[in-house]
mmCIF file of C-alpha atoms in Angstrom:
data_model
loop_
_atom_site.group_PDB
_atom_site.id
_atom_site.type_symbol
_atom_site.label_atom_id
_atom_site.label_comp_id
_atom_site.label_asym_id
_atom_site.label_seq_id
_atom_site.Cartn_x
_atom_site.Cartn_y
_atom_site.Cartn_z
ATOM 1 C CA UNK A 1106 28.760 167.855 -8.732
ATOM 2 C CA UNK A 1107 30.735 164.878 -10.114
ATOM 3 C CA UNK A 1108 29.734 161.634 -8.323
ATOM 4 C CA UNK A 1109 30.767 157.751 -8.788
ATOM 5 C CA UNK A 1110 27.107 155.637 -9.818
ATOM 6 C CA UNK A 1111 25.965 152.741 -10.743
ATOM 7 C CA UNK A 1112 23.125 151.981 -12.618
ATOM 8 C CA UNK A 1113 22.222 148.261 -12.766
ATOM 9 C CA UNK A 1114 24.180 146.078 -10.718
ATOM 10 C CA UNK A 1115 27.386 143.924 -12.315
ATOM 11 C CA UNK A 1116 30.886 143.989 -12.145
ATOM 12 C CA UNK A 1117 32.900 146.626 -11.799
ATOM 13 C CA UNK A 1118 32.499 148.321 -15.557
ATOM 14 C CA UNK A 1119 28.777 149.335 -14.147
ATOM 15 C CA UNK A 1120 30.709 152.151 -12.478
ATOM 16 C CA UNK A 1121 30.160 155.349 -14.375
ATOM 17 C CA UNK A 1122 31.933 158.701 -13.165
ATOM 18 C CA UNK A 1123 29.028 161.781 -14.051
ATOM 19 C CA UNK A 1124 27.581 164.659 -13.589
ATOM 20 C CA UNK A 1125 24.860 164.641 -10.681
ATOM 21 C CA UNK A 1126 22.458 167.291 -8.928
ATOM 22 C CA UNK A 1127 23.830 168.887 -5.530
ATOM 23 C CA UNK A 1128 21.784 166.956 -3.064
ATOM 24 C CA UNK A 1129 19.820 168.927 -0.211
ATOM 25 C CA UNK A 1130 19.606 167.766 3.199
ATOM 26 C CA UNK A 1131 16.638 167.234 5.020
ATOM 27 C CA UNK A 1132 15.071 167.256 8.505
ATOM 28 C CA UNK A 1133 17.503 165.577 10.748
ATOM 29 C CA UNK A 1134 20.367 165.795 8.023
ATOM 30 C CA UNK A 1135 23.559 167.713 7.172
ATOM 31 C CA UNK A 1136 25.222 167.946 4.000
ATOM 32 C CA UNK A 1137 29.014 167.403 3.941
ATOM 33 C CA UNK A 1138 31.831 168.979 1.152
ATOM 34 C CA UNK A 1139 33.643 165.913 0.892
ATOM 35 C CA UNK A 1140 37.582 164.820 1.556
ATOM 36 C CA UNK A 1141 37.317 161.432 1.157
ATOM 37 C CA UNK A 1142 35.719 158.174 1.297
ATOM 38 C CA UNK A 1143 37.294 154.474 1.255
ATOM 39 C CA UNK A 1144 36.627 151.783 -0.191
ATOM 40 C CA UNK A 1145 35.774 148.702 1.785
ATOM 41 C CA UNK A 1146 34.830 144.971 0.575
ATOM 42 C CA UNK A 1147 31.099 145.634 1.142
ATOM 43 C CA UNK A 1148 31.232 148.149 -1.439
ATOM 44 C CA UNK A 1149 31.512 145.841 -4.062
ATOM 45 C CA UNK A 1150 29.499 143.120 -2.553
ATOM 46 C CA UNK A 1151 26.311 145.768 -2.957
ATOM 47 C CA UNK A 1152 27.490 146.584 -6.390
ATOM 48 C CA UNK A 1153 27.602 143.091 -7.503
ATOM 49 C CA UNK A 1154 23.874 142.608 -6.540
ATOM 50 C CA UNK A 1155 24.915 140.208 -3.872
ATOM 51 C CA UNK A 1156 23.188 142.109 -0.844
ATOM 52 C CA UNK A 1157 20.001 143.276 -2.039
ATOM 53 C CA UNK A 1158 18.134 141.415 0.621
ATOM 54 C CA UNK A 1159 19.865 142.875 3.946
ATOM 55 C CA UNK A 1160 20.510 145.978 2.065
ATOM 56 C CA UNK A 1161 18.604 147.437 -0.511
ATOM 57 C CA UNK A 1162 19.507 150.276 -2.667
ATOM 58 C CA UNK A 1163 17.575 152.705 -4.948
ATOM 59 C CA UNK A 1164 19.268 152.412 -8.592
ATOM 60 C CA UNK A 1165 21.153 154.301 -9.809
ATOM 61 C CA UNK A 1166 23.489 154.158 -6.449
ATOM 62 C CA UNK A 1167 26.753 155.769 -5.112
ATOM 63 C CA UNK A 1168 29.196 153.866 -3.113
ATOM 64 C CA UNK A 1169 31.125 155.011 -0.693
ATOM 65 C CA UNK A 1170 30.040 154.173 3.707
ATOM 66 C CA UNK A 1171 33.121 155.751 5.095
ATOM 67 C CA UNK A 1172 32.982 159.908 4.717
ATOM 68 C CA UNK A 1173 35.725 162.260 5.823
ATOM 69 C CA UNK A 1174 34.634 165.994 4.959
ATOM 70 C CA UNK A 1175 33.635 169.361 6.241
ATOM 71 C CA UNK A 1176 29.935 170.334 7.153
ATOM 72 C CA UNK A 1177 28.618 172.085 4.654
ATOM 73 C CA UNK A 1178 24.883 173.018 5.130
ATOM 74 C CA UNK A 1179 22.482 172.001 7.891
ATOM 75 C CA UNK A 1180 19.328 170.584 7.829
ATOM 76 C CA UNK A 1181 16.143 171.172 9.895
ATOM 77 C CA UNK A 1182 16.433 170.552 13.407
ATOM 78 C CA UNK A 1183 19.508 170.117 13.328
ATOM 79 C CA UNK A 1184 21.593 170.788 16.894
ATOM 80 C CA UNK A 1185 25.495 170.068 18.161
ATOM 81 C CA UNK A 1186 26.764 170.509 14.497
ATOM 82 C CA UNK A 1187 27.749 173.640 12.616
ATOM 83 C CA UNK A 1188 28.808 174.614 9.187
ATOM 84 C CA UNK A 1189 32.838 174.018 8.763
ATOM 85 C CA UNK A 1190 33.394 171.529 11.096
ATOM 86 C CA UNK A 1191 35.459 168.572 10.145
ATOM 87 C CA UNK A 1192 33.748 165.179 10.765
ATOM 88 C CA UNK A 1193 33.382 161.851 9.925
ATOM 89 C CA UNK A 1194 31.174 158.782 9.712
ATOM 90 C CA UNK A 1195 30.103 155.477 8.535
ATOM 91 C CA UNK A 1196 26.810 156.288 6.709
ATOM 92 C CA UNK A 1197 23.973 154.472 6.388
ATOM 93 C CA UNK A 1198 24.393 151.456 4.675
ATOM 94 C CA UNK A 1199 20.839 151.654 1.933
ATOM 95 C CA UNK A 1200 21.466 155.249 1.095
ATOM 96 C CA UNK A 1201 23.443 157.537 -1.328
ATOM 97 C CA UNK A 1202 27.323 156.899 0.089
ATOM 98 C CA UNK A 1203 30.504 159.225 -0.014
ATOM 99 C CA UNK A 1204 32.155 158.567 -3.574
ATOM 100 C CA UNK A 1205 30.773 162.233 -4.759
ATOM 101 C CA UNK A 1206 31.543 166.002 -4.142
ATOM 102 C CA UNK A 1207 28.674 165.976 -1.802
ATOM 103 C CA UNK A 1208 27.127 163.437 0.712
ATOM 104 C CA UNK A 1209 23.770 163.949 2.906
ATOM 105 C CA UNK A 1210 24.149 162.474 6.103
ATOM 106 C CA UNK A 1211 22.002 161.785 9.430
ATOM 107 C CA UNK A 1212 23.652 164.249 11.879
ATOM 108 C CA UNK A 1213 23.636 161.481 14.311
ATOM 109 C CA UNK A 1214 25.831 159.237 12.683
ATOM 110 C CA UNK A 1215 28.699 161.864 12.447
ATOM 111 C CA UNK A 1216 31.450 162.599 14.918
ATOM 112 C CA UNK A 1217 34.210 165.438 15.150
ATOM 113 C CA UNK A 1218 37.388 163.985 12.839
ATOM 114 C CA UNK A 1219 41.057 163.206 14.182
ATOM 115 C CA UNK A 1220 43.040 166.372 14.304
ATOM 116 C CA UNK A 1221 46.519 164.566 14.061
ATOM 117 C CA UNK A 1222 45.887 162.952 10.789
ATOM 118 C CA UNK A 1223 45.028 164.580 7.302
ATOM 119 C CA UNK A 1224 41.283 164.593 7.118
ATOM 120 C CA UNK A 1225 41.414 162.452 3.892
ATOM 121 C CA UNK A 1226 42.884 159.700 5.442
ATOM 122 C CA UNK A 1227 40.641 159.952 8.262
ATOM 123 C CA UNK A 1228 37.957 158.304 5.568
ATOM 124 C CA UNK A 1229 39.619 154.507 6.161
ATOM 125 C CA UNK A 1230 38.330 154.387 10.171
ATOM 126 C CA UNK A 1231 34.611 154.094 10.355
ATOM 127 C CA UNK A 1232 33.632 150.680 8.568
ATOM 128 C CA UNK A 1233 36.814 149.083 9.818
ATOM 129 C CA UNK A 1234 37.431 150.645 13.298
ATOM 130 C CA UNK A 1235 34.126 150.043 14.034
ATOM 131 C CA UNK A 1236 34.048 146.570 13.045
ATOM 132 C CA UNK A 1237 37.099 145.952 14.945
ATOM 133 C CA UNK A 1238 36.445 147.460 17.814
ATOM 134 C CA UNK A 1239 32.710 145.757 17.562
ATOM 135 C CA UNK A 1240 34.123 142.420 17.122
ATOM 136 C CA UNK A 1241 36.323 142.571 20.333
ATOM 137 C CA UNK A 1242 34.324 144.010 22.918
ATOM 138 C CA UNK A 1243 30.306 144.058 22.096
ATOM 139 C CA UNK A 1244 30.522 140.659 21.073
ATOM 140 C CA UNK A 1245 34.093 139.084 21.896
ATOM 141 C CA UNK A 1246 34.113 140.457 25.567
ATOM 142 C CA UNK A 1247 37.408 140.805 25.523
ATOM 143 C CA UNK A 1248 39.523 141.994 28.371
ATOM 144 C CA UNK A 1249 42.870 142.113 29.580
ATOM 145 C CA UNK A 1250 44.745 139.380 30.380
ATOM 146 C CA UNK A 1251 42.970 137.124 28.231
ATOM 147 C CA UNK A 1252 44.042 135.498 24.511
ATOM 148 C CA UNK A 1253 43.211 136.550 21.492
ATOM 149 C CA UNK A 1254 43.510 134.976 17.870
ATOM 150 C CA UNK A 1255 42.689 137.555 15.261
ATOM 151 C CA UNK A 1256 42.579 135.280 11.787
ATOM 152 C CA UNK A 1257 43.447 137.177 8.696
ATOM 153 C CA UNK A 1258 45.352 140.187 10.702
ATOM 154 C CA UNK A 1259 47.038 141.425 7.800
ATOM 155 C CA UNK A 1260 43.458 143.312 6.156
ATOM 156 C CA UNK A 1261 42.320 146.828 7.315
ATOM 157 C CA UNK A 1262 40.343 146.013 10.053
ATOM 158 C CA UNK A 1263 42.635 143.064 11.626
ATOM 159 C CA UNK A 1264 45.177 146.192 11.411
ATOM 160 C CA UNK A 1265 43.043 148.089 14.062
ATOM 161 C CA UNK A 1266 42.013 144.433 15.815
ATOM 162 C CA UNK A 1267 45.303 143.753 16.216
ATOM 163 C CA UNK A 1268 45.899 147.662 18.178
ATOM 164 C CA UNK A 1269 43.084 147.538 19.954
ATOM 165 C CA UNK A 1270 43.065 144.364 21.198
ATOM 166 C CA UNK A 1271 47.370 145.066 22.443
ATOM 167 C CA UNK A 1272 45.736 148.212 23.924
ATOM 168 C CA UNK A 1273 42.811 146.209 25.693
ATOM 169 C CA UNK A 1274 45.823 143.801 27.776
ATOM 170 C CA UNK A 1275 45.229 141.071 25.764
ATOM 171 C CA UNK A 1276 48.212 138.192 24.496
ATOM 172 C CA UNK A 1277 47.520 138.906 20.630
ATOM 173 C CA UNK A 1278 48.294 136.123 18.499
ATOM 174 C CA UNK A 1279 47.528 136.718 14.619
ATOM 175 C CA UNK A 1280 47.675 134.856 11.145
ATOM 176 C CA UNK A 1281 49.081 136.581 8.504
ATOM 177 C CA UNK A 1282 51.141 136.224 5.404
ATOM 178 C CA UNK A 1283 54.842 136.773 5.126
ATOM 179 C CA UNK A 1284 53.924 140.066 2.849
ATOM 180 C CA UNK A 1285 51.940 141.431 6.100
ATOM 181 C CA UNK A 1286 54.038 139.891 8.905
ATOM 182 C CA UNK A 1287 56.170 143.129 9.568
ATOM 183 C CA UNK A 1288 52.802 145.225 9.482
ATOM 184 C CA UNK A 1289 50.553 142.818 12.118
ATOM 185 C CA UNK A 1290 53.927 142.386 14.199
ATOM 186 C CA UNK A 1291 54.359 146.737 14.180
ATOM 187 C CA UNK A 1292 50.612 146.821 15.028
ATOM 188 C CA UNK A 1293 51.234 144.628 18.318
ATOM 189 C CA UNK A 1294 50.886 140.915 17.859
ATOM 190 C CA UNK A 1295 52.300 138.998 19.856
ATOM 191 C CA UNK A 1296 53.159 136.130 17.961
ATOM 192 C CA UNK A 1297 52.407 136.173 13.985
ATOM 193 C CA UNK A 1298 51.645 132.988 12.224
ATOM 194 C CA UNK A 1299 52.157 132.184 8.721
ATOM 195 C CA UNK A 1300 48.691 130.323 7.267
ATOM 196 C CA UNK A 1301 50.174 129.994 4.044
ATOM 197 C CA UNK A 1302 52.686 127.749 5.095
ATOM 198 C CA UNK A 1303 51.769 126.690 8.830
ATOM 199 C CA UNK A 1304 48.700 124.729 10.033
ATOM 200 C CA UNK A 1305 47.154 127.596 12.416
ATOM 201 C CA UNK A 1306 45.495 124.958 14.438
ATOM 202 C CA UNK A 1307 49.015 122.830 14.922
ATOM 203 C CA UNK A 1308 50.538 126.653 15.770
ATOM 204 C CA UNK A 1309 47.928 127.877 18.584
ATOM 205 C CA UNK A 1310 49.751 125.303 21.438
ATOM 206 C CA UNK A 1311 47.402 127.169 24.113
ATOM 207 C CA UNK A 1312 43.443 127.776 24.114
ATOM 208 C CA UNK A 1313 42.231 131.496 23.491
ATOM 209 C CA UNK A 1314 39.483 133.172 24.755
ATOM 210 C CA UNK A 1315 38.788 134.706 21.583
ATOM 211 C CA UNK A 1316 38.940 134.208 18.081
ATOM 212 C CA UNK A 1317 38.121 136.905 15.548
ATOM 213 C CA UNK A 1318 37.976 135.310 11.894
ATOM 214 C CA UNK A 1319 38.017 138.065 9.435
ATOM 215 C CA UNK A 1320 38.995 135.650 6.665
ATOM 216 C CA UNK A 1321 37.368 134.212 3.658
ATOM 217 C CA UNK A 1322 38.538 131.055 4.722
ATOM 218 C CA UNK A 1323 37.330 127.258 3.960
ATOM 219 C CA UNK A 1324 34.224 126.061 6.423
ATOM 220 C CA UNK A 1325 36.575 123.469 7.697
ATOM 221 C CA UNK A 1326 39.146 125.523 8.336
ATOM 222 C CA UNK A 1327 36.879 128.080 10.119
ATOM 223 C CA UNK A 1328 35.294 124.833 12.171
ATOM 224 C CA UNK A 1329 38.991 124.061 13.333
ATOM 225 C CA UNK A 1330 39.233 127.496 14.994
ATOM 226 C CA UNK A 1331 36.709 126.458 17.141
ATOM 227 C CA UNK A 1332 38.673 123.974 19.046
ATOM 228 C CA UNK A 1333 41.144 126.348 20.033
ATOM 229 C CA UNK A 1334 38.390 127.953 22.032
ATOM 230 C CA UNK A 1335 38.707 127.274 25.661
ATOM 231 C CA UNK A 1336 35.116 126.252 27.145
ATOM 232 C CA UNK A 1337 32.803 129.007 27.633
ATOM 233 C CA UNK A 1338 34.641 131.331 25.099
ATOM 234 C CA UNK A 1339 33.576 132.715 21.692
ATOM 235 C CA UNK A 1340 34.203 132.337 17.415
ATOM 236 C CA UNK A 1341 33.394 135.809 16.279
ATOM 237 C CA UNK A 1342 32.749 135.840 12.629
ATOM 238 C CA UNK A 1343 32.946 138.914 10.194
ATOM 239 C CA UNK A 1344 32.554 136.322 6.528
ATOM 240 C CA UNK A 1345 28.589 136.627 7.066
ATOM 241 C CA UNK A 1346 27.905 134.139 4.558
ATOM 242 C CA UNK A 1347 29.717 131.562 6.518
ATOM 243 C CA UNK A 1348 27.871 131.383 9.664
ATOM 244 C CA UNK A 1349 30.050 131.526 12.337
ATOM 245 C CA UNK A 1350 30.262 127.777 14.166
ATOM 246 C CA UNK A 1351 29.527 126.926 17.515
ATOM 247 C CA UNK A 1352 30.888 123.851 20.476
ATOM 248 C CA UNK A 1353 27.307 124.133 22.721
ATOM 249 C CA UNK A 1354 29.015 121.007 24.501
ATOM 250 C CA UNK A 1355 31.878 123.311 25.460
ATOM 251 C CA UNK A 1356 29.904 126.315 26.067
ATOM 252 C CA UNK A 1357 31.804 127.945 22.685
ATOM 253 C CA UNK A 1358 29.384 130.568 21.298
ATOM 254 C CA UNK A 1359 29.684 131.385 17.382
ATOM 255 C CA UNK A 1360 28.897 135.167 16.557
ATOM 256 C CA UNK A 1361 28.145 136.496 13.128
ATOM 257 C CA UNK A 1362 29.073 140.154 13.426
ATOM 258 C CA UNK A 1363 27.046 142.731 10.918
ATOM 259 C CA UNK A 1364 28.494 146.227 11.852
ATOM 260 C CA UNK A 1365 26.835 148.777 12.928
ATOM 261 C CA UNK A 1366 27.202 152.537 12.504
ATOM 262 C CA UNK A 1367 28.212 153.997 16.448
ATOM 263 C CA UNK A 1368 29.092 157.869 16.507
ATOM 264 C CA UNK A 1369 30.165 157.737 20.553
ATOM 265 C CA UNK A 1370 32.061 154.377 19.444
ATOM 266 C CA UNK A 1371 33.365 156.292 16.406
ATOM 267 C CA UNK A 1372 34.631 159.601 18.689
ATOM 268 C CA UNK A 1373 36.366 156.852 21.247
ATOM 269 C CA UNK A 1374 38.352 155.623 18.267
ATOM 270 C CA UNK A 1375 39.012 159.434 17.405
ATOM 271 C CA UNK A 1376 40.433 160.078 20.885
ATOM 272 C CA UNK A 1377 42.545 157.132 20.869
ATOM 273 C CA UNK A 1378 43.994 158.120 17.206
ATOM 274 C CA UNK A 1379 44.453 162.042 18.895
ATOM 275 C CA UNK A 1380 46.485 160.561 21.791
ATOM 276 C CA UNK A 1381 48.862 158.353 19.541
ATOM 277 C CA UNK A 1382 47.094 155.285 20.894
ATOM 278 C CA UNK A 1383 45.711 154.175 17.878
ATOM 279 C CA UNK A 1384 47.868 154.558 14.095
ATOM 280 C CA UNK A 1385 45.387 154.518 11.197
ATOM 281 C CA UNK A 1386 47.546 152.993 7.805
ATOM 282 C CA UNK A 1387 46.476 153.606 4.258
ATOM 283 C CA UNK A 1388 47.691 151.586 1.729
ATOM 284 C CA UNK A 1389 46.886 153.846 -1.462
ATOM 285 C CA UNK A 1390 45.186 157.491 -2.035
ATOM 286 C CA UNK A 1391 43.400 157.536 -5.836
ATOM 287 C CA UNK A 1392 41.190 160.409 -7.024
ATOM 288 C CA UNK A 1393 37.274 159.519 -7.377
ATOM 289 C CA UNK A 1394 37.624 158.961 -11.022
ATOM 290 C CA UNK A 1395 39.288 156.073 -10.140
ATOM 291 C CA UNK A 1396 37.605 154.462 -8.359
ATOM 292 C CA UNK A 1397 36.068 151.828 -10.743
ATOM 293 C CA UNK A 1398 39.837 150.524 -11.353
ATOM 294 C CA UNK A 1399 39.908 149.519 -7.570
ATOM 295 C CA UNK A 1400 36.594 147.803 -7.911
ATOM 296 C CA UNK A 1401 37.989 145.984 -10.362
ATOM 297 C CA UNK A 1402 41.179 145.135 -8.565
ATOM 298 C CA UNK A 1403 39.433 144.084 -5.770
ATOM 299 C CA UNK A 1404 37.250 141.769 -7.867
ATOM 300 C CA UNK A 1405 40.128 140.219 -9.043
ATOM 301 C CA UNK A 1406 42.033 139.764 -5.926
ATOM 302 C CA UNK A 1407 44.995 141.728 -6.635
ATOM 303 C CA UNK A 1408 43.955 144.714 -4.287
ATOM 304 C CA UNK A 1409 46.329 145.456 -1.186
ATOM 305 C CA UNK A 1410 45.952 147.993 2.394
ATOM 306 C CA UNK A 1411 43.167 149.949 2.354
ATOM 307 C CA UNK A 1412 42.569 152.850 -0.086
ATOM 308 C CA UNK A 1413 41.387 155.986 0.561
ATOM 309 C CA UNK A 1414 39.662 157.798 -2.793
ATOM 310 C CA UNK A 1415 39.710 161.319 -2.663
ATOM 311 C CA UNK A 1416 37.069 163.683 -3.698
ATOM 312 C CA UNK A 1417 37.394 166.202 -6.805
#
């Protein structure tokens, strides 16, 4: 089968589209013809050789945590999956991922893919619903009535923040830039403010309950947040190597999320996406071959919406 590898970590040119062996599932595992997979920041983060603590792969590795595909072989002991059902999944972070033909997976990890979508494009959910939906209510608490500020809306999974969060009852107010203002204001924000040309702190004129950074921002910047936090509210921070900050005078509680793979999470998203509750956007479809070009995009900043990379 072809498959996307890389053999020593670097930038992006480590990438090398080849010829591997068919892989076998085994106890506990099914193996899955693949649609698609996605590419998502982390991807390049383990190429780069920047996570080998927290996450350690075995060299030579293929990317890929998001898988959209159709079970193709079970393994042993495996129960409540069959051959030729559609499914997805966020797989498991130190193993083989989805950028090939084929992709084993834990069984447990999977659950049965949208039916109102094209099952390609079903591959940009898992890392980024997840995390969204994560963010807001394992750690954020949120619930309706309360305020919300989702930093950095305009990226994949402030897309599905935003939704969710509208969905949950909650007065959404994002940050995004003017070329993702129409997107984050579609999505259901409730107001939308520019941080490249407004002070978010000087724009926020009431406390939140909640503020989801999902932004690369400055530490200072990211310390300002916190003072929009009402007193016994929370900072929930996805830029893990910026610890999320804290005000343990005001009761404000700082969260570093790390996201977690969640197949009854995962089929909740489904159902919402099934009953139109929930609109899943993809910026860009490429074939596999490609998929060292958006490596290298995203390296260099210039990558936009979230890309779905389609299997041979």
């Amino acid at each position: 089968m072809k498959a996307v590898r890389f053999h020593e970590y670097g930038e992006p040119g480590v990438l090398r589209y080849e010829d591997v062996e068919k892989p076998v599932p085994g106890a506990g595992e099914v193996r899955i013809r693949v649609a698609a997979t996605s590419f998502n920041s982390v991807d390049g983060n383990i190429r780069g050789g920047f996570m080998q603590g927290p996450i350690p792969v075995v060299l030579p590795h293929t990317p890929g945590l998001d898988v959209a595909g159709t079970v193709d072989a079970l393994g042993e002991g495996v129960d409540g999956i069959e051959a030729g059902v559609d499914v997805i999944g966020f797989l498991p972070m130190d193993g083989d991922g989805a950028a090939a033909e084929y992709v084993i997976a834990p069984a447990a990890v999977l659950t049965p893919a949208p039916k109102s979508i094209p099952l390609p494009d079903a591959a940009a959910l898992p890392v980024v619903g997840l995390t969204a939906w994560q963010a807001l209510f394992d750690h954020g608490k949120l619930q309706a009535g309360q305020r919300v500020l989702i930093n950095g809306a305009g990226g994949a999974v402030g897309g599905y923040a935003v939704q969710l969060a509208k969905r949950a009852g909650a007065h959404v107010i994002a940050t995004a830039s003017s070329r993702s203002r129409e997107a984050v204001k579609s999505a259901g924000a409730d107001e939308v403010i520019d941080h490249t040309s407004t002070s978010v702190p000087a724009a926020v004129t009431e406390p939140v309950d909640v503020v989801l950074n999902l932004a690369p921002v400055d530490p200072a910047d990211l310390a300002a947040l916190v003072t929009l936090v009402r007193p016994g509210g929370v900072v929930v921070n996805t830029t893990v190597w910026m610890p999320a900050p804290a005000d343990e005078e005001r009761g404000v509680r700082g969260i570093d999320l790390f996201v977690r793979s969640d197949a009854e999470q995962l089929s909740q998203l489904v159902e919402l996406i099934d009953g139109g509750e929930l609109r899943v956007d993809v910026g860009q479809r490429v074939p596999l071959a490609e998929l060292p070009a958006i490596h290298a995009q995203a390296a260099a900043g210039t990558l936009a919406g979230k890309v779905v990379v389609l299997a041979p």
